[in-house]
Amino acid sequence: MAATFLLAMMIAPSWGLAARKPVTGDQVEDFAFRDFNGQMHRLSDYSGHYVLLDFWATWCGPCLKEVPVLRKAAELYRKRGLEILGMNSDQKVEKARKFLEKSQ
């Protein structure tokens, strides 16, 4: 798995959704999340990079089909500053971890 393709469990952020739709370039409120190894990260750790947040779960068929595409994008654009953070929403971390191990 590519180093920049960090698949993580998200700790519920307070998004503070506004009345308008988000647009490209909007700033996202900083939030913390834990990776599958238990290490804490913050969105602000990726300051200065282009960050794609991908929300997925093992029960979401279209999400699973995107994994190879996202891995390829991470590989192609890593040197240009792209970081892809996969935010998994499965109830059990082990289920997501097993899927990732099989899909490599």
C-alpha positions as a Markdown table, in Angstrom:
| # | Residue | x | y | z |
|---|---|---|---|---|
| 1 | Met | 0.0 | 0.0 | 0.0 |
| 2 | Ala | 1.4 | 3.4 | -0.9 |
| 3 | Ala | 2.6 | 5.5 | 2.0 |
| 4 | Thr | 0.4 | 8.4 | 1.0 |
| 5 | Phe | -2.7 | 6.2 | 0.8 |
| 6 | Leu | -3.4 | 6.4 | 4.5 |
| 7 | Leu | -6.6 | 4.5 | 5.3 |
| 8 | Ala | -7.9 | 5.6 | 8.6 |
| 9 | Met | -10.8 | 5.6 | 11.0 |
| 10 | Met | -12.1 | 9.1 | 11.5 |
| 11 | Ile | -12.8 | 10.7 | 14.8 |
| 12 | Ala | -16.1 | 12.6 | 14.4 |
| 13 | Pro | -15.3 | 16.2 | 13.4 |
| 14 | Ser | -17.6 | 19.1 | 13.8 |
| 15 | Trp | -18.0 | 20.2 | 10.2 |
| 16 | Gly | -20.1 | 23.3 | 10.9 |
| 17 | Leu | -21.9 | 22.9 | 7.6 |
| 18 | Ala | -22.9 | 26.2 | 6.2 |
| 19 | Ala | -26.0 | 27.1 | 4.2 |
| 20 | Arg | -24.0 | 27.2 | 0.9 |
| 21 | Lys | -22.5 | 24.3 | -0.9 |
| 22 | Pro | -18.7 | 23.8 | -0.6 |
| 23 | Val | -16.6 | 24.8 | -3.6 |
| 24 | Thr | -13.1 | 24.0 | -4.7 |
| 25 | Gly | -10.5 | 25.8 | -2.6 |
| 26 | Asp | -12.7 | 26.0 | 0.5 |
| 27 | Gln | -10.8 | 25.4 | 3.8 |
| 28 | Val | -11.9 | 22.4 | 5.9 |
| 29 | Glu | -11.9 | 22.6 | 9.7 |
| 30 | Asp | -8.9 | 20.8 | 11.2 |
| 31 | Phe | -9.8 | 17.4 | 12.7 |
| 32 | Ala | -8.0 | 14.4 | 14.2 |
| 33 | Phe | -8.2 | 10.8 | 13.1 |
| 34 | Arg | -6.5 | 7.5 | 14.0 |
| 35 | Asp | -4.9 | 5.2 | 11.4 |
| 36 | Phe | -5.2 | 1.4 | 11.4 |
| 37 | Asn | -2.0 | 1.2 | 13.5 |
| 38 | Gly | -3.6 | 3.4 | 16.2 |
| 39 | Gln | -1.4 | 6.4 | 15.4 |
| 40 | Met | -3.1 | 9.8 | 15.7 |
| 41 | His | -3.0 | 12.3 | 12.8 |
| 42 | Arg | -4.5 | 15.7 | 12.1 |
| 43 | Leu | -5.6 | 17.1 | 8.8 |
| 44 | Ser | -3.3 | 20.0 | 9.4 |
| 45 | Asp | -0.4 | 17.5 | 9.3 |
| 46 | Tyr | -0.9 | 17.7 | 5.5 |
| 47 | Ser | -0.7 | 21.5 | 5.2 |
| 48 | Gly | 0.8 | 22.5 | 1.9 |
| 49 | His | -0.4 | 19.4 | 0.1 |
| 50 | Tyr | -3.5 | 18.8 | -2.0 |
| 51 | Val | -5.6 | 16.5 | 0.1 |
| 52 | Leu | -8.4 | 14.2 | -1.2 |
| 53 | Leu | -10.6 | 12.8 | 1.6 |
| 54 | Asp | -12.2 | 9.6 | 0.5 |
| 55 | Phe | -15.0 | 8.3 | 2.7 |
| 56 | Trp | -15.6 | 4.6 | 2.2 |
| 57 | Ala | -16.8 | 1.4 | 3.9 |
| 58 | Thr | -16.6 | -2.3 | 3.0 |
| 59 | Trp | -20.4 | -2.5 | 2.6 |
| 60 | Cys | -20.2 | 0.2 | -0.2 |
| 61 | Gly | -19.7 | -1.5 | -3.6 |
| 62 | Pro | -18.8 | 1.7 | -5.5 |
| 63 | Cys | -16.4 | 2.7 | -2.8 |
| 64 | Leu | -14.5 | -0.6 | -3.1 |
| 65 | Lys | -14.3 | -0.2 | -6.9 |
| 66 | Glu | -12.6 | 3.1 | -6.4 |
| 67 | Val | -9.7 | 1.8 | -4.3 |
| 68 | Pro | -7.5 | 0.7 | -7.2 |
| 69 | Val | -8.2 | 4.0 | -9.0 |
| 70 | Leu | -7.3 | 6.0 | -5.9 |
| 71 | Arg | -4.1 | 3.9 | -5.4 |
| 72 | Lys | -3.1 | 4.7 | -9.0 |
| 73 | Ala | -3.8 | 8.4 | -8.5 |
| 74 | Ala | -1.7 | 8.4 | -5.3 |
| 75 | Glu | 1.2 | 6.8 | -7.2 |
| 76 | Leu | 0.9 | 9.2 | -10.2 |
| 77 | Tyr | 0.5 | 12.4 | -8.3 |
| 78 | Arg | 2.4 | 11.9 | -5.0 |
| 79 | Lys | 5.4 | 13.9 | -6.3 |
| 80 | Arg | 3.1 | 16.8 | -7.1 |
| 81 | Gly | 1.8 | 17.0 | -3.5 |
| 82 | Leu | -1.3 | 14.9 | -3.6 |
| 83 | Glu | -2.3 | 13.1 | -0.4 |
| 84 | Ile | -5.2 | 10.7 | -0.4 |
| 85 | Leu | -6.7 | 10.0 | 3.0 |
| 86 | Gly | -9.3 | 7.2 | 3.1 |
| 87 | Met | -11.7 | 7.7 | 5.9 |
| 88 | Asn | -13.3 | 4.3 | 6.7 |
| 89 | Ser | -16.7 | 4.2 | 8.3 |
| 90 | Asp | -17.0 | 0.5 | 9.1 |
| 91 | Gln | -18.1 | -0.3 | 12.7 |
| 92 | Lys | -15.3 | -2.9 | 13.0 |
| 93 | Val | -11.8 | -1.8 | 12.0 |
| 94 | Glu | -10.7 | -5.4 | 11.4 |
| 95 | Lys | -13.2 | -5.9 | 8.6 |
| 96 | Ala | -11.7 | -2.9 | 6.7 |
| 97 | Arg | -8.2 | -4.1 | 7.4 |
| 98 | Lys | -8.9 | -7.5 | 6.0 |
| 99 | Phe | -10.4 | -6.0 | 2.8 |
| 100 | Leu | -7.3 | -3.9 | 2.3 |
| 101 | Glu | -4.9 | -6.8 | 2.8 |
| 102 | Lys | -6.9 | -8.9 | 0.2 |
| 103 | Ser | -7.0 | -6.1 | -2.3 |
| 104 | Gln | -3.3 | -5.4 | -2.5 |
